[in-house]
Structure formats: C-alpha cells, structure tokens
Amino acid sequence: MKPAHAHSAPPRLTRWHVLTISLLFLGYGGYYFCRSDYSVALPLIIAEEVRKGTPANVAQVRLGTIASFGVLAYAIGKFPSGGLADRFGGRRNFLGGMFGSILFTVLFMLGGGFPVFTLAWLGNRLVQSLGWAGLVKVTSRWFSYTAYGSVMAVLSLSYLFGDAISRAIMSLLLAHGFGWRGVFGAGAGLLSMLLLCNLIFLRDSPQSYHLPPPEENPLNLFSDVSAAATRPGMAAIFRTLLSSYAFWLVCGLSLGTTLLRETFNLWIPTYFTQMVGMTGAQAAGGSALFPLFGGLSVLFAGFLSDYLGPEGRSRILFGGLCFSVLALLGLAEVTMHAARFVPLALVAAVAFCLLGPYSYLAGAMALDFGGKEGSATASGMIDGFGYLAGILSGNAMAHLAVSYGWQTMFLVLAGVAGLTSVVGGLALWQQHRRAIAIGLLRPAEGQ
C-alpha cells in the first residue's frame, strides 16, 4: 500500500533548501570529529596510562566509566535541549553545541589525568546534546511533512558517515605517527571550520529568504494547537507527548537500540585490537565499517518505509531487530582463532540491521509526533530516554568484557536486542490498529 500522502504534489525544493540540507549534514557530521576521537584514542590512552603505572584493566574500566558518565551527561542534556530548540530556535542549538564541543575537546587534549579527562568529556557530551534537537527543529521549519522520510534519511547519514569519515581520517593520522592528542586537536580544528560555514549561511526558516512555510503533518499531536494564536509552552508540549502510548513505545525502542549503538561505537576499536589482533590504525579503520554499513541501511530503510506505507517503519524496526539478534549471537561465537573477516562481516551485519531502524526514532518519527511546535522536544525526549540506557555502554560493558570476555558481552547484547524486538512487535501492533482507526488500512477479514 502506498503512503497516505502519495496523492500530494511533491514539495518544491529551492537552492536554499539544498543549502540547508548540506549545512545541517556537514555540520552534524562534523560533531563526530570531537566525538569519535575518544573511541579511536582509547587504546592509546590506555597504553599511556599503563606507562604511568596504572594496570591495563584498571585503566580500561576507568575510561569506560568516563564514557558512561559522558553518556549520562548527553542523556540529561537531551531533555532540555529539545525544549530550548522549540522555544528559541534550532539554529542557536546547533551552533552552540558545535562551539562548546570544540572548547571541551581542546581541554581534554591539554589534560594529563583522569580528573581533567572526566570534566572535559562530560562537558563535551553535554553541549553536544544540543545539536540533533537543533537539526530536527530547523528541518521541521524548512521541509514539508511529505518529505520528512527522505530528508531525515539523508540527514541521518550525517552521524553515520560523519562517524565513518572521522574514524577514517583519524586512522590515517595514527598511521602517520600522530598521538591521541594530535587526533583530538585535528578534530577540534576541522569542526571549527564547519562551525564558521554554518554561522554564516544557516537560517532558522525559509521565511528568511522570503519563501513560504512548509506543510506539517496533520496527524501530529499538536495539530489542534498549531493554528491557534498562542503557541504551546514547554510544559504543555511535554504533557502532550507523555500522554501518548505510541510515544512511550518509541521511547522504549530508543532504550534498547541506543545501548546497542553506543556499545559498538565505543568498544569496537578496542575489541578489534584485543580480540582480533589488529593494530590501532587497523582497528580505527575496521570500526568505520559500523557507521558505513549503517549509512547504507539508513538510505535503504528510509526509502523502503515510504514504499511500504503506514506500517512501513514499524515493520522494518521489528524485522531489523530480529536479524540483529542473529548477528550478535554470531559475534558471541567468534574466537581469537577465527578468520579476521568473520568479526568484520558480523559487525557490518549488525550495523545494517540496526542503524536504519534506529534512525527513524529521533528523526522522522519525532517530526511526525511533534510537527512544527514540538518536533525538537519529541526528538530530545526519545534520544534522552535512549541514552539513559546508553550509560551502560561504558562501565557496565567494560566490566563484562574484562571479567567475562567479549563473547559474553555480545551474548548480553543479543538479549537486549531480543527484548527490544518485543517492544518493536508491540509498536507494530499499535501502529496497525491506529492505521485502521483513521482509515489508512482496511481491517483484515474477521478482525
């Protein structure tokens, strides 16, 4: 069945729309120059701490704890970041997150021990929480709801390809003799250039170029108030979202999928060095497979969901999570004597099955729920709940890997994916009922 908006004329894109997509894409991808650096540098930082006299296992757990605190700061920041973007505009969020991330990355680079590392990384992750909510808000102001799926698919590539490209660049830097501090400094410099471009050219809405405002989804939770003279306040937006059962299911999906994504983003380079026997540069390059295949998944899932109609996203979410379980069980069976291509292929498979469905949650689905009034708040809350679980990706996963081995860690992650797929099944069932209730689908015979 075609999507409900298939009869609508395609939205007109001007050069200003293309410029806005490009700036948001490059800007958010640039955030990863000051985010993936920690994961790539972990083996080198661990080695430096060992030279200072800290046991390797202790250093790994401490750095994993810093990562967990960073995810906690990111999760906490997500909740107000959406409300701030809905209240004051997405551009301010987007640029502010970039500027703050550059400052804290430089502080981390200049630090010489765990206290400064902790302060700098927490500050970095806190200010980076402003970025995605700002991007979603700007998108809601610039693009028609009939283009949400395709636009957000492209923009979601920013955090996947941005991650992959930043890791590839860092791999080259490491291969040419850069230390971890050089990697951090290069990341701050590259993000500074992207900040300058967005500061000059990015605008909050098409009205800045005397273009008409876009249409918003008539089924969003704020459709009754969008035409009202007064805009809903932050408290009213939060109440409306939290009273929706469908919204809570999406938050539940975010919990499981974010834990899986954050664990892979953080620990795959270390897994490749310790379990697969790669060098630091090889592990950084190998870890780029995860965001690279995830990016392909985002494009495939984005266009396929439009083709499948009202239940498209829910069906792909459920199916992707089920296949992720199988790939994670495969990683749990990999031994140190396995051929190198086996763990590489399985990591790529997890990325392809997981990251396309994951990209829906705080992207197109947040826009569908929030419209122009509450899209950033919806995105921030979905991401915020997800990163509350993502906290476990650091300290808890470090303990699992150190105490019980990498295979046990992947077995636990397979269980997480299995439980999340159950939530995905409930979301699919709820979406099916809602589609029938509003006339997008016909009930099956006998239903």
Coordinates of C-alpha atoms in Angstrom, one line a residue:
M1 CA 0.0 0.0 0.0
K2 CA 1.3 3.5 -0.8
P3 CA 1.8 6.1 1.9
A4 CA -1.2 8.2 2.8
H5 CA 0.4 11.3 1.3
A6 CA 1.1 9.7 -2.1
H7 CA -1.6 11.8 -3.8
S8 CA 0.1 15.1 -2.7
A9 CA 2.2 17.1 -5.1
P10 CA 5.9 16.7 -4.3
P11 CA 7.3 19.6 -2.3
R12 CA 9.3 22.2 -4.3
L13 CA 12.9 22.3 -3.3
T14 CA 14.9 25.5 -4.0
R15 CA 18.6 26.1 -3.8
W16 CA 18.1 27.4 -0.3
H17 CA 16.6 24.1 0.8
V18 CA 19.6 22.2 -0.7
L19 CA 21.9 24.6 1.0
T20 CA 20.2 24.0 4.4
I21 CA 20.3 20.2 4.0
S22 CA 24.0 20.5 3.1
L23 CA 24.9 22.7 6.1
L24 CA 23.0 20.5 8.5
F25 CA 24.5 17.3 7.1
L26 CA 28.1 18.6 7.2
G27 CA 27.6 20.4 10.5
Y28 CA 26.2 17.4 12.4
G29 CA 28.7 15.0 10.7
G30 CA 31.4 17.4 11.9
Y31 CA 30.3 16.8 15.5
Y32 CA 31.9 13.4 15.2
F33 CA 35.4 14.9 14.8
C34 CA 35.0 15.7 18.5
R35 CA 33.1 12.6 19.5
S36 CA 34.6 9.5 17.8
D37 CA 38.0 10.7 18.8
Y38 CA 37.5 9.2 22.3
S39 CA 36.7 5.8 21.0
V40 CA 39.5 5.8 18.5
A41 CA 42.0 7.0 21.0
L42 CA 41.0 4.6 23.8
P43 CA 43.7 2.0 23.1
L44 CA 46.4 4.8 23.0
I45 CA 45.1 6.4 26.2
I46 CA 45.1 3.0 27.9
A47 CA 48.6 2.4 26.8
E48 CA 49.7 5.8 28.1
E49 CA 48.2 5.2 31.5
V50 CA 49.9 1.8 31.6
R51 CA 53.2 3.5 31.1
K52 CA 52.4 5.8 34.0
G53 CA 51.9 2.7 36.2
T54 CA 48.1 2.1 36.0
P55 CA 47.2 -1.6 35.4
A56 CA 45.7 -2.1 31.9
N57 CA 42.4 -3.5 33.3
V58 CA 42.0 -0.6 35.8
A59 CA 42.7 2.0 33.1
Q60 CA 40.1 0.3 30.7
V61 CA 37.4 0.3 33.4
R62 CA 38.2 3.9 34.4
L63 CA 38.0 5.1 30.9
G64 CA 34.8 3.1 30.4
T65 CA 33.4 4.8 33.4
I66 CA 34.2 8.2 32.0
A67 CA 32.4 7.2 28.8
S68 CA 29.4 6.2 30.9
F69 CA 29.3 9.5 32.7
G70 CA 29.6 11.2 29.3
V71 CA 26.6 9.3 28.0
L72 CA 24.7 10.3 31.2
A73 CA 25.6 13.9 30.6
Y74 CA 24.4 13.5 27.0
A75 CA 21.2 11.9 28.1
I76 CA 20.5 14.6 30.7
G77 CA 21.2 17.3 28.1
K78 CA 18.8 15.8 25.6
F79 CA 15.7 16.5 27.7
P80 CA 16.0 20.3 27.9
S81 CA 17.8 20.6 24.5
G82 CA 14.6 19.9 22.6
G83 CA 12.5 22.4 24.6
L84 CA 15.2 25.0 24.1
A85 CA 15.2 24.5 20.4
D86 CA 11.4 24.6 20.2
R87 CA 11.4 27.8 22.3
F88 CA 14.4 29.7 21.0
G89 CA 15.1 28.2 17.5
G90 CA 17.1 25.3 16.2
R91 CA 20.0 27.4 14.8
R92 CA 21.1 28.5 18.2
N93 CA 21.1 25.0 19.5
F94 CA 23.0 23.7 16.5
L95 CA 25.8 26.3 16.6
G96 CA 26.1 26.4 20.4
G97 CA 26.7 22.7 20.5
M98 CA 29.5 22.9 18.0
F99 CA 31.2 25.8 19.7
G100 CA 31.1 24.1 23.2
S101 CA 32.3 20.8 21.8
I102 CA 35.4 22.5 20.3
L103 CA 36.3 24.1 23.6
F104 CA 35.9 20.9 25.7
T105 CA 37.9 18.9 23.1
V106 CA 40.8 21.3 23.4
L107 CA 40.5 21.0 27.3
F108 CA 40.6 17.2 27.0
M109 CA 43.7 17.4 24.7
L110 CA 45.5 19.5 27.2
G111 CA 44.6 17.3 30.2
G112 CA 47.0 14.9 31.8
G113 CA 44.9 12.7 34.0
F114 CA 41.5 11.2 34.8
P115 CA 40.1 14.3 36.6
V116 CA 40.5 16.6 33.7
F117 CA 39.6 13.8 31.2
T118 CA 36.3 13.3 33.1
L119 CA 35.4 17.0 33.3
A120 CA 36.2 17.6 29.7
W121 CA 34.4 14.6 28.3
L122 CA 31.3 15.3 30.4
G123 CA 31.2 18.9 29.2
N124 CA 31.7 17.8 25.6
R125 CA 28.9 15.3 25.7
L126 CA 26.6 17.7 27.5
V127 CA 26.9 20.5 24.9
Q128 CA 26.8 18.0 22.0
S129 CA 23.3 17.1 23.2
L130 CA 22.1 20.4 21.7
G131 CA 23.0 19.5 18.2
W132 CA 20.4 16.9 17.0
A133 CA 17.4 18.7 18.5
G134 CA 18.5 21.9 16.7
L135 CA 18.8 20.0 13.5
V136 CA 15.3 18.5 13.8
K137 CA 13.8 21.9 14.7
V138 CA 15.4 23.5 11.6
T139 CA 14.2 20.6 9.5
S140 CA 10.6 21.0 10.7
R141 CA 10.6 24.7 9.7
W142 CA 12.1 24.1 6.3
F143 CA 10.6 20.9 4.9
S144 CA 7.1 19.6 4.2
Y145 CA 5.9 16.6 6.1
T146 CA 5.6 14.8 2.7
A147 CA 9.4 14.9 2.6
Y148 CA 10.2 14.0 6.2
G149 CA 11.2 10.4 5.5
S150 CA 13.7 11.2 2.6
V151 CA 15.1 14.4 4.2
M152 CA 15.7 12.7 7.6
A153 CA 17.2 9.7 5.9
V154 CA 19.8 11.9 4.2
L155 CA 20.4 13.9 7.4
S156 CA 20.7 10.7 9.5
L157 CA 23.6 9.8 7.2
S158 CA 25.4 12.7 8.8
Y159 CA 26.0 10.9 12.1
L160 CA 26.8 7.6 10.4
F161 CA 29.0 8.8 7.5
G162 CA 30.4 11.6 9.7
D163 CA 31.4 8.9 12.2
A164 CA 32.9 6.7 9.4
I165 CA 34.8 9.6 7.8
S166 CA 36.1 10.9 11.0
R167 CA 37.4 7.5 12.0
A168 CA 39.0 7.0 8.6
I169 CA 40.8 10.4 8.9
M170 CA 41.9 9.5 12.5
S171 CA 43.1 6.2 11.2
L172 CA 45.3 8.0 8.7
L173 CA 46.6 10.4 11.3
L174 CA 47.5 7.5 13.6
A175 CA 49.2 5.6 10.8
H176 CA 51.3 8.7 10.1
G177 CA 52.5 8.9 13.7
F178 CA 50.0 11.2 15.3
G179 CA 49.4 10.6 19.0
W180 CA 45.9 10.7 20.6
R181 CA 46.4 14.4 21.4
G182 CA 47.1 15.1 17.8
V183 CA 43.9 13.3 16.9
F184 CA 41.9 15.5 19.3
G185 CA 43.5 18.7 18.1
A186 CA 42.8 17.9 14.4
G187 CA 39.2 17.1 15.3
A188 CA 38.7 20.5 17.0
G189 CA 40.2 22.3 14.0
L190 CA 38.0 20.5 11.5
L191 CA 34.8 21.2 13.5
S192 CA 35.8 24.9 13.8
M193 CA 35.8 25.2 10.0
L194 CA 32.3 23.7 9.8
L195 CA 31.1 26.0 12.6
L196 CA 32.2 29.0 10.6
C197 CA 30.3 27.8 7.5
N198 CA 27.1 27.2 9.4
L199 CA 27.4 30.5 11.3
I200 CA 27.5 32.4 8.0
F201 CA 24.9 30.6 5.9
L202 CA 22.4 28.6 8.1
R203 CA 19.0 30.1 8.7
D204 CA 16.1 29.0 11.0
S205 CA 13.4 29.0 8.4
P206 CA 12.7 29.6 4.7
Q207 CA 11.0 32.9 5.5
S208 CA 14.5 34.3 5.9
Y209 CA 14.7 34.0 2.1
H210 CA 11.1 35.1 1.5
L211 CA 9.9 31.6 0.8
P212 CA 6.6 30.2 2.0
P213 CA 6.4 28.0 5.1
P214 CA 6.1 24.2 4.5
E215 CA 3.1 22.0 5.4
E216 CA 3.3 20.0 8.6
N217 CA 1.8 16.5 9.3
P218 CA -1.9 16.9 10.0
L219 CA -1.7 13.9 12.3
N220 CA 0.9 15.3 14.6
L221 CA 0.0 15.5 18.3
F222 CA -0.1 19.3 18.2
S223 CA -2.3 19.7 15.1
D224 CA -5.2 21.2 17.2
V225 CA -2.9 24.0 18.6
S226 CA -0.8 24.7 15.5
A227 CA -3.4 27.1 14.1
A228 CA -4.1 28.7 17.5
A229 CA -3.0 32.3 18.2
T230 CA -0.7 31.3 21.1
R231 CA 1.9 28.6 20.8
P232 CA 2.0 25.9 23.5
G233 CA 4.6 26.3 26.2
M234 CA 7.3 23.8 27.1
A235 CA 5.2 22.2 29.9
A236 CA 2.2 21.7 27.5
I237 CA 4.4 20.1 24.9
F238 CA 5.9 17.7 27.4
R239 CA 2.4 16.7 28.8
T240 CA 1.0 16.1 25.3
L241 CA 3.9 13.8 24.3
L242 CA 4.0 11.9 27.6
S243 CA 0.2 11.2 27.4
S244 CA 0.7 9.2 24.1
Y245 CA 1.0 5.4 24.4
A246 CA 2.6 5.3 20.9
F247 CA 5.3 7.8 22.0
W248 CA 6.2 5.7 25.0
L249 CA 6.7 2.7 22.8
V250 CA 9.1 4.7 20.6
C251 CA 11.0 5.7 23.8
G252 CA 11.2 2.0 24.7
L253 CA 12.7 1.2 21.3
S254 CA 15.2 4.0 21.8
L255 CA 16.4 2.5 25.1
G256 CA 17.4 -0.8 23.5
T257 CA 18.7 0.4 20.2
T258 CA 20.8 3.3 21.7
L259 CA 22.5 0.9 24.2
L260 CA 23.5 -1.4 21.2
R261 CA 24.7 1.5 19.1
E262 CA 26.7 3.2 21.8
T263 CA 28.4 0.0 22.8
F264 CA 29.5 -0.6 19.3
N265 CA 30.6 3.0 18.8
L266 CA 32.7 2.9 21.9
W267 CA 34.2 -0.6 22.1
I268 CA 34.7 -1.9 18.6
P269 CA 38.2 -0.5 18.1
T270 CA 39.3 -2.0 21.5
Y271 CA 37.6 -5.3 20.6
F272 CA 39.4 -5.4 17.3
T273 CA 42.8 -4.8 19.0
Q274 CA 42.3 -7.2 21.9
M275 CA 40.3 -10.0 20.3
V276 CA 41.1 -9.8 16.6
G277 CA 44.7 -8.7 16.9
M278 CA 44.7 -5.5 14.8
T279 CA 46.9 -2.5 15.3
G280 CA 45.4 0.7 16.5
A281 CA 45.3 2.2 12.9
Q282 CA 43.7 -1.1 11.6
A283 CA 41.2 -1.1 14.4
A284 CA 40.2 2.5 13.7
G285 CA 39.7 1.7 10.0
G286 CA 37.8 -1.5 10.8
S287 CA 35.5 0.3 13.2
A288 CA 34.4 2.6 10.3
L289 CA 32.5 -0.4 8.9
F290 CA 29.9 0.1 11.6
P291 CA 28.8 3.6 10.6
L292 CA 29.5 2.9 6.9
F293 CA 27.1 0.0 6.6
G294 CA 24.7 1.8 9.0
G295 CA 24.6 4.6 6.5
L296 CA 23.6 2.3 3.7
S297 CA 21.0 0.9 6.0
V298 CA 19.5 4.3 6.7
L299 CA 19.1 5.0 3.0
F300 CA 17.6 1.6 2.3
A301 CA 15.2 1.7 5.3
G302 CA 14.2 5.3 4.6
F303 CA 13.0 4.8 1.1
L304 CA 11.6 1.3 1.8
S305 CA 9.5 2.6 4.6
D306 CA 7.8 5.1 2.3
Y307 CA 7.1 2.3 -0.2
L308 CA 5.6 0.0 2.4
G309 CA 3.0 2.6 3.6
P310 CA 1.6 3.4 7.0
E311 CA 3.2 0.4 8.8
G312 CA 6.5 0.6 6.9
R313 CA 8.7 2.0 9.7
S314 CA 7.2 -0.3 12.3
R315 CA 7.7 -3.4 10.1
I316 CA 11.3 -2.5 9.3
L317 CA 12.1 -1.8 13.0
F318 CA 10.7 -5.2 14.1
G319 CA 12.5 -7.1 11.3
G320 CA 15.8 -5.3 11.7
L321 CA 15.9 -6.0 15.4
C322 CA 15.2 -9.7 14.9
F323 CA 18.0 -10.0 12.4
S324 CA 20.3 -8.1 14.8
V325 CA 19.8 -10.8 17.4
L326 CA 21.2 -13.4 14.9
A327 CA 24.2 -11.3 14.1
L328 CA 25.0 -10.6 17.7
L329 CA 24.7 -14.3 18.5
G330 CA 27.2 -14.9 15.7
L331 CA 29.7 -12.4 17.3
A332 CA 29.3 -14.3 20.6
E333 CA 30.6 -17.4 18.9
V334 CA 33.7 -15.7 17.4
T335 CA 37.0 -16.9 18.9
M336 CA 40.5 -15.5 18.8
H337 CA 41.4 -18.1 16.2
A338 CA 38.6 -17.1 13.7
A339 CA 39.5 -15.6 10.4
R340 CA 39.7 -11.8 10.6
F341 CA 36.9 -11.2 8.0
V342 CA 34.3 -13.0 10.2
P343 CA 34.1 -10.4 13.1
L344 CA 34.3 -7.6 10.5
A345 CA 31.4 -9.1 8.5
L346 CA 29.3 -9.6 11.6
V347 CA 29.9 -6.1 12.8
A348 CA 28.8 -4.8 9.4
A349 CA 25.7 -7.0 9.6
V350 CA 24.7 -5.6 13.0
A351 CA 25.1 -2.1 11.6
F352 CA 23.0 -2.8 8.6
C353 CA 20.2 -4.5 10.6
L354 CA 20.2 -2.0 13.5
L355 CA 21.1 1.6 12.4
G356 CA 18.4 2.1 9.6
P357 CA 15.6 1.3 12.0
Y358 CA 17.3 3.3 14.8
S359 CA 17.4 6.4 12.6
Y360 CA 13.6 6.6 12.5
L361 CA 13.2 7.2 16.2
A362 CA 14.6 10.7 16.9
G363 CA 14.2 11.7 13.2
A364 CA 11.1 11.1 11.0
M365 CA 9.1 9.7 13.9
A366 CA 9.9 12.7 16.1
L367 CA 8.8 15.1 13.3
D368 CA 5.6 13.0 12.8
F369 CA 4.8 13.3 16.6
G370 CA 5.8 16.9 17.1
G371 CA 5.2 18.8 13.9
K372 CA 6.5 22.4 13.9
E373 CA 5.6 23.0 17.6
G374 CA 7.1 20.0 19.4
S375 CA 9.4 18.2 17.0
A376 CA 12.6 19.1 18.8
T377 CA 11.1 18.3 22.2
A378 CA 9.9 14.9 20.9
S379 CA 13.4 14.2 19.4
G380 CA 15.1 15.2 22.6
M381 CA 12.9 13.1 24.8
I382 CA 13.3 10.0 22.5
D383 CA 17.0 10.4 22.4
G384 CA 17.2 11.3 26.1
F385 CA 15.4 8.1 27.2
G386 CA 17.7 6.1 24.8
Y387 CA 20.9 7.5 26.2
L388 CA 19.8 6.7 29.8
A389 CA 20.3 3.1 28.7
G390 CA 23.3 4.0 26.7
I391 CA 25.1 4.9 30.0
L392 CA 25.6 1.1 30.4
S393 CA 27.7 1.0 27.2
G394 CA 30.7 2.3 29.1
N395 CA 31.4 1.0 32.6
A396 CA 29.0 -2.0 32.5
M397 CA 30.2 -3.3 29.2
A398 CA 33.8 -2.7 30.2
H399 CA 33.2 -4.9 33.3
L400 CA 31.6 -7.6 31.2
A401 CA 34.5 -7.6 28.7
V402 CA 37.2 -7.6 31.4
S403 CA 35.6 -10.1 33.8
Y404 CA 33.8 -12.5 31.4
G405 CA 35.2 -11.8 28.0
W406 CA 34.0 -10.2 24.8
Q407 CA 31.8 -13.2 23.8
T408 CA 29.7 -12.8 27.0
M409 CA 29.3 -9.1 26.3
F410 CA 27.9 -9.9 22.8
L411 CA 25.6 -12.5 24.3
V412 CA 24.2 -9.9 26.7
L413 CA 23.7 -7.5 23.8
A414 CA 21.8 -10.2 21.8
G415 CA 19.5 -10.5 24.8
V416 CA 19.0 -6.7 24.8
A417 CA 18.2 -6.8 21.0
G418 CA 15.7 -9.7 21.7
L419 CA 13.8 -7.7 24.4
T420 CA 13.8 -4.6 22.2
S421 CA 12.3 -6.6 19.3
V422 CA 9.4 -7.5 21.6
V423 CA 8.7 -3.7 22.1
G424 CA 9.0 -3.4 18.3
G425 CA 6.3 -6.0 17.9
L426 CA 4.0 -4.1 20.2
A427 CA 4.7 -0.9 18.3
L428 CA 3.9 -2.6 15.0
W429 CA 0.6 -3.9 16.5
Q430 CA -0.3 -0.5 17.9
Q431 CA 0.5 1.2 14.6
H432 CA -1.6 -1.4 12.7
R433 CA -4.6 -0.6 15.0
R434 CA -4.1 3.2 14.6
A435 CA -3.9 2.9 10.8
I436 CA -7.2 1.0 10.7
A437 CA -8.8 3.5 13.1
I438 CA -8.0 6.5 10.9
G439 CA -8.8 4.7 7.7
L440 CA -5.3 4.3 6.2
L441 CA -5.8 0.5 6.3
R442 CA -8.7 -1.9 5.9
P443 CA -9.2 -4.4 8.7
A444 CA -8.4 -7.9 7.9
E445 CA -11.4 -10.2 7.3
G446 CA -12.8 -11.4 10.6
Q447 CA -10.9 -8.8 12.6

